[in-house]
CSV table of C-alpha atoms and ligand atoms in Angstrom, one decimal:
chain,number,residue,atom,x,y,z
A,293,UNK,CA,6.4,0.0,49.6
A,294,UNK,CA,8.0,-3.6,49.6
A,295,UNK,CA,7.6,-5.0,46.1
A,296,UNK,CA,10.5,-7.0,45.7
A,297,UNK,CA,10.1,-7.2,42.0
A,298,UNK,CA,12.2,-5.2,40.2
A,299,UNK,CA,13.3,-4.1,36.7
A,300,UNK,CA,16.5,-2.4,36.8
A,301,UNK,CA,16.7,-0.3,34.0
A,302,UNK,CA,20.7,0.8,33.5
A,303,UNK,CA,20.7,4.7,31.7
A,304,UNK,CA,24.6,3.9,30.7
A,305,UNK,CA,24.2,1.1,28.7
A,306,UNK,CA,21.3,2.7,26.8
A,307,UNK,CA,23.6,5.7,25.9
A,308,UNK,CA,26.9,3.3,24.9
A,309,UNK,CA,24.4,1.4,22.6
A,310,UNK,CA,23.1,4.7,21.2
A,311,UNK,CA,26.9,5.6,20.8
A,312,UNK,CA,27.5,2.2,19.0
A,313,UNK,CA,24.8,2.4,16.4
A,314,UNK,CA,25.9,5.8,15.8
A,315,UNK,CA,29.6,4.3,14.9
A,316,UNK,CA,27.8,1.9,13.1
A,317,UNK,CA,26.2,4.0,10.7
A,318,UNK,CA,28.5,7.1,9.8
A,319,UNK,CA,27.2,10.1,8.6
A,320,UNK,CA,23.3,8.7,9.3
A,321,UNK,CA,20.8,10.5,11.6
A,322,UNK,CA,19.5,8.1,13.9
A,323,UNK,CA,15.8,7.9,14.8
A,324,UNK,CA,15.9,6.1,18.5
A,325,UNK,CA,12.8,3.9,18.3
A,326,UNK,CA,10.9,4.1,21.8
A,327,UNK,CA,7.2,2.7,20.7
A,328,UNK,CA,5.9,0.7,23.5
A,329,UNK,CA,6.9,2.3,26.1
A,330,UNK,CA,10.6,2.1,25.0
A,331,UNK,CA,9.8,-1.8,24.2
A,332,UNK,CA,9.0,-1.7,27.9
A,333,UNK,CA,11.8,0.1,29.6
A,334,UNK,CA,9.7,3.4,30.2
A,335,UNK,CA,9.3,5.9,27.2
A,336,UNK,CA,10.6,9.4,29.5
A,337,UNK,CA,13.4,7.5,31.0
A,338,UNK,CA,14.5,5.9,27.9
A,339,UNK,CA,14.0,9.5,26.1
A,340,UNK,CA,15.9,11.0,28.9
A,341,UNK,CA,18.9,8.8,28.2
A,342,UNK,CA,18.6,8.7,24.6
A,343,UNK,CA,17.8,13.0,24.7
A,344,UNK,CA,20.9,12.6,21.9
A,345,UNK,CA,19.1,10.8,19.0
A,346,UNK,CA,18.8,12.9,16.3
A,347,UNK,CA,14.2,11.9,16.7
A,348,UNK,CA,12.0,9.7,18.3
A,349,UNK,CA,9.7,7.0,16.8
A,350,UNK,CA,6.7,6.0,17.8
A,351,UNK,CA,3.9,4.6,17.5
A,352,UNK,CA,1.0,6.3,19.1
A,353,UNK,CA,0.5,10.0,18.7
A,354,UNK,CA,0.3,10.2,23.0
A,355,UNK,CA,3.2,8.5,22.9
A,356,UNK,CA,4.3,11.9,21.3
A,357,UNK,CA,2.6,14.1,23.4
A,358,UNK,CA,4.5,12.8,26.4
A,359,UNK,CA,7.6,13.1,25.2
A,360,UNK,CA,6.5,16.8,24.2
A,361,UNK,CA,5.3,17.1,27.8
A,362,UNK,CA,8.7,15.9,28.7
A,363,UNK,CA,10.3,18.7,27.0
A,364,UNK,CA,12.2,16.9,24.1
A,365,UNK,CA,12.2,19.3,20.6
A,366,UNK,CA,13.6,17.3,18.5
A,367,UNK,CA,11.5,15.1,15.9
A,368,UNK,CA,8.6,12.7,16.8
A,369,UNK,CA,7.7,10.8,14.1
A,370,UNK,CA,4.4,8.8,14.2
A,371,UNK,CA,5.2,5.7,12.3
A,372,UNK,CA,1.7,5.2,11.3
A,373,UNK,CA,1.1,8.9,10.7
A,374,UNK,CA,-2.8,9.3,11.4
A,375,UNK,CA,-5.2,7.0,11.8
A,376,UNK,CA,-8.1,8.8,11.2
A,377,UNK,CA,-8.8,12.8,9.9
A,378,UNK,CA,-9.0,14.4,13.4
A,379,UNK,CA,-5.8,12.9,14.5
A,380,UNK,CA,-4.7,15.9,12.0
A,381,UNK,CA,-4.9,18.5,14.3
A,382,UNK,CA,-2.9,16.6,16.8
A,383,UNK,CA,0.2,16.0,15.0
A,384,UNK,CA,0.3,19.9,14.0
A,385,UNK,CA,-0.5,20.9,17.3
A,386,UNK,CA,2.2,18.5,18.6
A,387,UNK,CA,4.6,19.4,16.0
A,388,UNK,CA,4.9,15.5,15.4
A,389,UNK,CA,5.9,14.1,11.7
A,390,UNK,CA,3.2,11.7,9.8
A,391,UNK,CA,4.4,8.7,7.9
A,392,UNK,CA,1.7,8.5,5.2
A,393,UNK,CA,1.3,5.4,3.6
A,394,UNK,CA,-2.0,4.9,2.5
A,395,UNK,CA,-5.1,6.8,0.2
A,396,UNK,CA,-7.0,7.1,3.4
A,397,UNK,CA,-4.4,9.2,4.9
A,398,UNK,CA,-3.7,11.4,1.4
A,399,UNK,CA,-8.0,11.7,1.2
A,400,UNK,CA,-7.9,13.4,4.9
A,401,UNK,CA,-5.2,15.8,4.1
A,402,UNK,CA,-6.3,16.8,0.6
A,403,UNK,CA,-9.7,17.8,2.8
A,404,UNK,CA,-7.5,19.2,5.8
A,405,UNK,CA,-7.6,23.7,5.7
A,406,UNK,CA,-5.3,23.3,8.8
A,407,UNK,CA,-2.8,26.3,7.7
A,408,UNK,CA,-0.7,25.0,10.5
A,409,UNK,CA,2.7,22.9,8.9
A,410,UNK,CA,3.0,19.7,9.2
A,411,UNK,CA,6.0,17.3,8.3
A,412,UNK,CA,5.4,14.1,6.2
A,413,UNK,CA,7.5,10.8,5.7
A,414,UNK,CA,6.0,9.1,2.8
A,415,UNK,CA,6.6,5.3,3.0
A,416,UNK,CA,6.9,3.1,0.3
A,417,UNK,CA,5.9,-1.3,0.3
A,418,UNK,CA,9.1,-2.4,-1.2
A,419,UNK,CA,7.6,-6.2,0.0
A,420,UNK,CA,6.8,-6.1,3.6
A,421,UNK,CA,3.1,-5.7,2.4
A,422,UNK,CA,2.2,-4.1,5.9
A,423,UNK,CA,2.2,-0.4,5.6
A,424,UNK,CA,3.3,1.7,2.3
A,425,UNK,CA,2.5,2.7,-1.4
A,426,UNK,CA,3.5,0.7,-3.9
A,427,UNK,CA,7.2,1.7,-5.3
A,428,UNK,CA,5.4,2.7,-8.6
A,429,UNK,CA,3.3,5.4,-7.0
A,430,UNK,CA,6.3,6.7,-4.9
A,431,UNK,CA,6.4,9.8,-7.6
A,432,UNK,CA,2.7,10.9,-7.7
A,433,UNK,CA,1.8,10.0,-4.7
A,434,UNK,CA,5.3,12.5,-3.6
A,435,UNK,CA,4.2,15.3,-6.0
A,436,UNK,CA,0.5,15.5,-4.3
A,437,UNK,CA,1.7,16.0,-0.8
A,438,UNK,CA,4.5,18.4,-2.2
A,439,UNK,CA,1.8,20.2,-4.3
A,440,UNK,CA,-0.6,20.6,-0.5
A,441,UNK,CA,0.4,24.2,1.3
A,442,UNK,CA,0.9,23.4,4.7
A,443,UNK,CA,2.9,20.0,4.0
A,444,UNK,CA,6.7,20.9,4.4
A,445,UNK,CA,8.6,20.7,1.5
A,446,UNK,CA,11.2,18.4,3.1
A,447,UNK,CA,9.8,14.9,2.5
A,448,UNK,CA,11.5,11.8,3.8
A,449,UNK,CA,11.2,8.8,1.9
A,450,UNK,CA,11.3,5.7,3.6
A,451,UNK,CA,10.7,1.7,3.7
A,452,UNK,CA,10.7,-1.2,6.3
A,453,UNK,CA,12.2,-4.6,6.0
A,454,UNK,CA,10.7,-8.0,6.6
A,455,UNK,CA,13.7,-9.9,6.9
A,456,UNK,CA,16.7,-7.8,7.0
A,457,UNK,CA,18.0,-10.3,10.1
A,458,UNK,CA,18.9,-13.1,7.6
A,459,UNK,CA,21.7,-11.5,6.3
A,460,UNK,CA,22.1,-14.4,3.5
A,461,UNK,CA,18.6,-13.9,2.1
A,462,UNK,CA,17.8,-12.0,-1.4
A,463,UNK,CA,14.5,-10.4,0.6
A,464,UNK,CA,16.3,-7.3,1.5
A,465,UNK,CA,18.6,-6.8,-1.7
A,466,UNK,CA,15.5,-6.9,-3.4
A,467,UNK,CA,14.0,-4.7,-1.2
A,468,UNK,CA,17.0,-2.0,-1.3
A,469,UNK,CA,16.5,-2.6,-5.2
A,470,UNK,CA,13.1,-2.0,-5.4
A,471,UNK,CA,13.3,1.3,-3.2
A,472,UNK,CA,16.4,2.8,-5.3
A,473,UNK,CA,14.5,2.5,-8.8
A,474,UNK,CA,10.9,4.2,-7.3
A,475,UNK,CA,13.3,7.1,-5.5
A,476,UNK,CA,15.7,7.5,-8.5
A,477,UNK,CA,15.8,11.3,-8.8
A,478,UNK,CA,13.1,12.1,-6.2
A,479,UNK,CA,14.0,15.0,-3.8
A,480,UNK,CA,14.7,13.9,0.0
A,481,UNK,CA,16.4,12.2,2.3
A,482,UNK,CA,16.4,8.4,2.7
A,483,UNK,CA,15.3,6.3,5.6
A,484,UNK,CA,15.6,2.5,5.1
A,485,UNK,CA,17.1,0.4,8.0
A,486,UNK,CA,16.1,-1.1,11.6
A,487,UNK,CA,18.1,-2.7,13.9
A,488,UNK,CA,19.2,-5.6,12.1
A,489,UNK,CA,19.6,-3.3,8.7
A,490,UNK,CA,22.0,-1.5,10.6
A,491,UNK,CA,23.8,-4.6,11.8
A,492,UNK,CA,24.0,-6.4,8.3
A,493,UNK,CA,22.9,-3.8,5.3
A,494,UNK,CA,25.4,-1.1,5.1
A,495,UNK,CA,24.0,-0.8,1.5
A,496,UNK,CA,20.8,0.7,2.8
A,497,UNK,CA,22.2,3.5,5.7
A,498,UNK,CA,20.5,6.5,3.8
A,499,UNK,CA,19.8,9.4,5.6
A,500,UNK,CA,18.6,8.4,8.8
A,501,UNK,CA,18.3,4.8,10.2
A,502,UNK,CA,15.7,4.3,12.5
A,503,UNK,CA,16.7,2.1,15.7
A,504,UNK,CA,14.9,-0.1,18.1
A,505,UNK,CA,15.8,-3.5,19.8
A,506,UNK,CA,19.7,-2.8,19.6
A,507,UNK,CA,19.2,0.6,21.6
A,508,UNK,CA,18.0,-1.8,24.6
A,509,UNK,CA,20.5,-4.2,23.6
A,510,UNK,CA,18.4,-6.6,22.4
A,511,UNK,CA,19.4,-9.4,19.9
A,512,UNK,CA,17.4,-9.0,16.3
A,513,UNK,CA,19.5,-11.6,14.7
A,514,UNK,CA,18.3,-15.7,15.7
A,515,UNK,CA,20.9,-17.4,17.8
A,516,UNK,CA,23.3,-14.3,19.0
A,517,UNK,CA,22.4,-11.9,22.3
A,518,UNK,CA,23.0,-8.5,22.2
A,519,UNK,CA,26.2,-8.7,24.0
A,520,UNK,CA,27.1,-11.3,21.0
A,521,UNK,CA,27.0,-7.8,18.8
A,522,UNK,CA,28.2,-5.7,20.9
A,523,UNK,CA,25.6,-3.9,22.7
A,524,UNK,CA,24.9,-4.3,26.8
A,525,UNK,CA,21.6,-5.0,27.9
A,526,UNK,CA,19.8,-1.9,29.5
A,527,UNK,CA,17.0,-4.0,32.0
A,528,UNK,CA,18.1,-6.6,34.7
A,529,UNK,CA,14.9,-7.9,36.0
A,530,UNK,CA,14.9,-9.4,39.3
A,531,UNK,CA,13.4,-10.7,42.8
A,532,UNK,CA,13.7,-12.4,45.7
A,533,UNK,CA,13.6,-15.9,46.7
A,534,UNK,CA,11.0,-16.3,49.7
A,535,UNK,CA,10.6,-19.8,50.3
A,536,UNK,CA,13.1,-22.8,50.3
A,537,UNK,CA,11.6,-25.9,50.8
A,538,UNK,CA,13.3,-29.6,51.3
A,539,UNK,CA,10.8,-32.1,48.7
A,540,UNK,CA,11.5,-36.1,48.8
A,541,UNK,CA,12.0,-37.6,45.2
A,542,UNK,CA,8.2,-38.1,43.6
A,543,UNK,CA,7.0,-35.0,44.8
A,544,UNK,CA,5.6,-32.9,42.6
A,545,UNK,CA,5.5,-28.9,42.3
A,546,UNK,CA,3.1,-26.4,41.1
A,547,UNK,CA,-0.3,-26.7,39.6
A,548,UNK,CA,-1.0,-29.5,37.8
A,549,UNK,CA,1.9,-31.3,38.8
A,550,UNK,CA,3.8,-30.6,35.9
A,551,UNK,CA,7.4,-31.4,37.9
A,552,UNK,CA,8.6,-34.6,39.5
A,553,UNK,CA,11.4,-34.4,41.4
A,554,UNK,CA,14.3,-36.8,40.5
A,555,UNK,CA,15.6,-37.3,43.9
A,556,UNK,CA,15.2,-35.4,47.6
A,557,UNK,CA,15.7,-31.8,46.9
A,558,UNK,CA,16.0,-28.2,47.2
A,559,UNK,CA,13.0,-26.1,45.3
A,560,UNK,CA,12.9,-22.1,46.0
A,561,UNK,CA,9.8,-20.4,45.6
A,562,UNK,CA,10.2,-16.7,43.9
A,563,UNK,CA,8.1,-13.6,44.2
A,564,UNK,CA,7.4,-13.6,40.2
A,565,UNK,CA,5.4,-14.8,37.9
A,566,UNK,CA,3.3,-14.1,34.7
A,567,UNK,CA,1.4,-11.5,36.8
A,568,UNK,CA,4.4,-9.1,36.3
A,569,UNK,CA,5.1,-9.9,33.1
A,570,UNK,CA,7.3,-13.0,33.4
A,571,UNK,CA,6.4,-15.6,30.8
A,572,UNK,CA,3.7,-18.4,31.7
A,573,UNK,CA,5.2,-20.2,28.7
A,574,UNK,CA,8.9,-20.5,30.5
A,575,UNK,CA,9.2,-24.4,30.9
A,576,UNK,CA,11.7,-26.3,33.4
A,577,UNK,CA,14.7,-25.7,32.7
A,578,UNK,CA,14.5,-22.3,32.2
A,579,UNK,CA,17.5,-20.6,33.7
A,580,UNK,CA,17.6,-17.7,36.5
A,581,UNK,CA,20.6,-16.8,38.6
A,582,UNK,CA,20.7,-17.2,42.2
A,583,UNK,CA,23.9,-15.1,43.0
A,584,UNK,CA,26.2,-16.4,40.4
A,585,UNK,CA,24.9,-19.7,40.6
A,586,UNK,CA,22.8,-20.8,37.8
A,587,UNK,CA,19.5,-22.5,38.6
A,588,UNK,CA,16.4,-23.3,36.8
A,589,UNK,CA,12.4,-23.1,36.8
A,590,UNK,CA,10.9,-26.7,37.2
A,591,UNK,CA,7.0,-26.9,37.5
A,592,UNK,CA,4.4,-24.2,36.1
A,593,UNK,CA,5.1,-20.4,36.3
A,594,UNK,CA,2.1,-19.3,38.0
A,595,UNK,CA,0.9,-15.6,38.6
A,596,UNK,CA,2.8,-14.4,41.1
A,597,UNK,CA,5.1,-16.8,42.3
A,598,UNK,CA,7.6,-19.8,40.1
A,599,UNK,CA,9.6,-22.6,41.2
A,600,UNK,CA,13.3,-23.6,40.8
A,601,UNK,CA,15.8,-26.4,41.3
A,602,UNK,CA,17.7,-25.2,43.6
A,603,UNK,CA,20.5,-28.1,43.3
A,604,UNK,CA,22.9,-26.3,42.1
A,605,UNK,CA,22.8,-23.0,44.4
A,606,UNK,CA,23.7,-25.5,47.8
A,607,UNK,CA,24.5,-22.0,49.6
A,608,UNK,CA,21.0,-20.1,48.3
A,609,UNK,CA,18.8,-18.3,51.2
A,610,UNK,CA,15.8,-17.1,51.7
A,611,UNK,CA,16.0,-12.9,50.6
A,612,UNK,CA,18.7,-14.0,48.5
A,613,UNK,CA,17.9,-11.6,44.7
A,614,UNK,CA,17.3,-13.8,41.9
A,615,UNK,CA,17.9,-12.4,38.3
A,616,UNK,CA,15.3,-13.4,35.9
A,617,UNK,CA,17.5,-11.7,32.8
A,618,UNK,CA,19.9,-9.1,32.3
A,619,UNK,CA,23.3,-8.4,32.9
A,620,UNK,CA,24.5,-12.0,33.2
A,621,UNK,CA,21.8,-13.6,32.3
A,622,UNK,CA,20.7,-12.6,28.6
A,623,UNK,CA,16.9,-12.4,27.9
A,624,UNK,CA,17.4,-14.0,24.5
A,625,UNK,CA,18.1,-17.0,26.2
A,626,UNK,CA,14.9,-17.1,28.4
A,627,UNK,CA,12.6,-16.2,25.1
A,628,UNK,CA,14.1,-18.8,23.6
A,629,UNK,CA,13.0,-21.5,26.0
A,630,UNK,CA,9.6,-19.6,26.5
A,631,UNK,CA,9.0,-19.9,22.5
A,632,UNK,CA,9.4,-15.7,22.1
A,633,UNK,CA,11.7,-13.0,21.5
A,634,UNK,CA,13.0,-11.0,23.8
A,635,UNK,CA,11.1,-7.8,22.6
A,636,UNK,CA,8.3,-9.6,23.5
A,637,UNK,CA,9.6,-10.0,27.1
A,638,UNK,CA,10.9,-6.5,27.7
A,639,UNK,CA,7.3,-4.9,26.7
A,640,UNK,CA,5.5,-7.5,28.6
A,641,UNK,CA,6.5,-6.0,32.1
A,642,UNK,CA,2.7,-5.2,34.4
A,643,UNK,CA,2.5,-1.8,36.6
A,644,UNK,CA,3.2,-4.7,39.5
A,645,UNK,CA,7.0,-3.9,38.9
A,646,UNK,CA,9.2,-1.5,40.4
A,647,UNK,CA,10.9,0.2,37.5
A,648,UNK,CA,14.5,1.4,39.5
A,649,UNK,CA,17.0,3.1,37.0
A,650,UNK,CA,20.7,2.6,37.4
B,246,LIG,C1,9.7,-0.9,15.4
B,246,LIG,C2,10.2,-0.3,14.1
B,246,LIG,C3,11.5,0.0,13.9
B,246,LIG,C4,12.6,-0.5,14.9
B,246,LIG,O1,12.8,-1.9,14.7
B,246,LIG,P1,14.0,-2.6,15.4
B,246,LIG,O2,14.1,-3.9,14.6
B,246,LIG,O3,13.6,-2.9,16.8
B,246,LIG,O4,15.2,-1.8,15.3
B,246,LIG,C5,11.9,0.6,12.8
B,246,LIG,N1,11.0,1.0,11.9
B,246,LIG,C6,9.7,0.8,12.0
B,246,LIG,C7,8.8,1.3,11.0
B,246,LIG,C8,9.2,0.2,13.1
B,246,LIG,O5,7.9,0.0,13.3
């Protein structure tokens, strides 16, 4: 097997952010977010590394049963609990927690005889308006599932933030406010931040925080990397340069001829493109390192293969790696210039790559 596209996924620097957010947020539990496939790094291997975190969030009950199949034993919670009745059985069988956050969900287990237990997070809308009960239900809507026999007793209440990331914003004050006065003397523990909650709302730490893109060292906050704030990125993705070609000045590169060269240059060709997951929306001037010279896409990114200006790495070869994002090369800065985030980068990797840990 010679695939020479590879995502480098480095185990140490997902455990010293893990240690980081746990400094962060004394006296919390922390819930290591690995939906998507551990936002593309691999759910086992991520788990693996992470085996510390006090649970597991995800987003799809198989998500849970591979991590179950992978012998964790700590909590899975299923951040959308059940999406239909017979998803029931599952999450008992699976011993995976529910969030419950809508009638549907409390209509299926009012009708459920299942004697098996099951473990409930009940999730309040304190403005995110995606998934939740309105605060002012928080109480009965608590008191049915206490009142059902085979819900545990121990209910976490919890609530998401649509903005916590703009730390000068009154969204997530009023959002801590709102979920203080519909918990006020309710039984449980607390679950309120993400990533950037962590970062900026010490206010809201509760019981447990629940962390995602900082794990993989991934920016949440607009303008800083992850290394910015502390955290080291856990995927270098790279390849190899397999053409070097000499154009004249007018020449022009790729499909559609997007890129004219300014004068007689150098123009690698490299074994990526938006076949493996690398964005088609990357525009010239995109950077990738060549060694530790810094060089950049010119002309379209095409399926398997993209183009850089190879000006400014005069000693480049054929066979030489080239680092698409990583360590040295943040992938904040590249889902800047493709018009993304770098979550959406990370999760965007196809089965064409070769997942390597380190
Ligand atoms: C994805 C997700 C998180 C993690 O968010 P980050 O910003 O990546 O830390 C936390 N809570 C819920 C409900 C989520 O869906």
């Amino acid at each position: 097997m010679s695939r020479t596209t590879v995502a480098a996924i480095h185990l140490d620097a997902l455990r010293r952010n893990l240690a980081r957010i746990r400094a962060l947020s004394p006296g919390a539990k922390v819930m290591a977010v690995v939906k998507a496939d551990g936002y593309g790094h691999g759910l086992e291997r991520v788990a693996r590394a992470l085996a510390e975190a006090d649970a597991f969030g995800v987003a799809a009950i198989a998500d849970g049963q591979r991590l179950r199949a992978a012998g964790h034993r700590q909590r899975i919670v299923v951040l959308s609990g059940p999406d239909q009745a017979a998803d029931l059985a599952e999450l008992r069988r699976l011993h995976l927690d529910a969030v419950i956050h809508h009638d549907s969900q409390l209509t299926w287990l009012q009708a459920d005889r299942d004697p098996r237990p099951l473990r409930v997070w009940l999730k309040i809308d304190t403005g995110m308006h995606r998934l939740g009960f309105a605060p002012e239900r928080t109480r009965a809507v608590l008191e049915q599932l206490q009142a059902m026999p085979s819900i545990e007793r121990d209910i976490v209440l919890m609530t998401h933030f649509a903005a916590s990331d703009e730390f000068d914003k009154a969204t997530t004050t009023d959002q801590i406010a709102r979920f203080e006065a519909a918990t006020r003397d309710l039984p449980g523990e607390r679950c309120l931040s993400n990533s950037a909650g962590i970062l900026g709302w010490p206010a809201a730490r509760g019981d447990w925080v629940r962390a995602g893109g900082l794990l993989y060292g991934l920016s949440v906050i607009a303008g800083k990397n992850g290394s910015d704030l502390g955290f080291a990125p856990a995927m270098s993705l790279s390849t190899r340069l397999i053409a070097i070609n000499r154009l004249q000045r007018g020449e022009r590169i790729g499909y559609a001829g997007t890129y004219e060269c300014p004068e007689d240059m150098n123009v690698g060709v490299i074994a990526i493109g938006y076949g493996d997951g690398y964005p088609r929306s990357a525009p010239a001037g995109t950077p990738v390192l060549v060694g530790n010279a810094r060089a950049a896409i010119v002309g379209r990114v095409s399926m398997d293969l993209a183009t850089i200006d190879l000006r400014n790495a005069p000693s480049a070869c054929v066979g030489d790696r080239v680092l698409l994002w990583g360590r040295g090369l943040p992938v904040e800065q590249i889902a800047d210039h493709a018009g993304t985030i770098a979550y959406d980068l990370t999760c965007g990797m196809t089965k064409r790559v070769l997942f390597v840990e380190d």
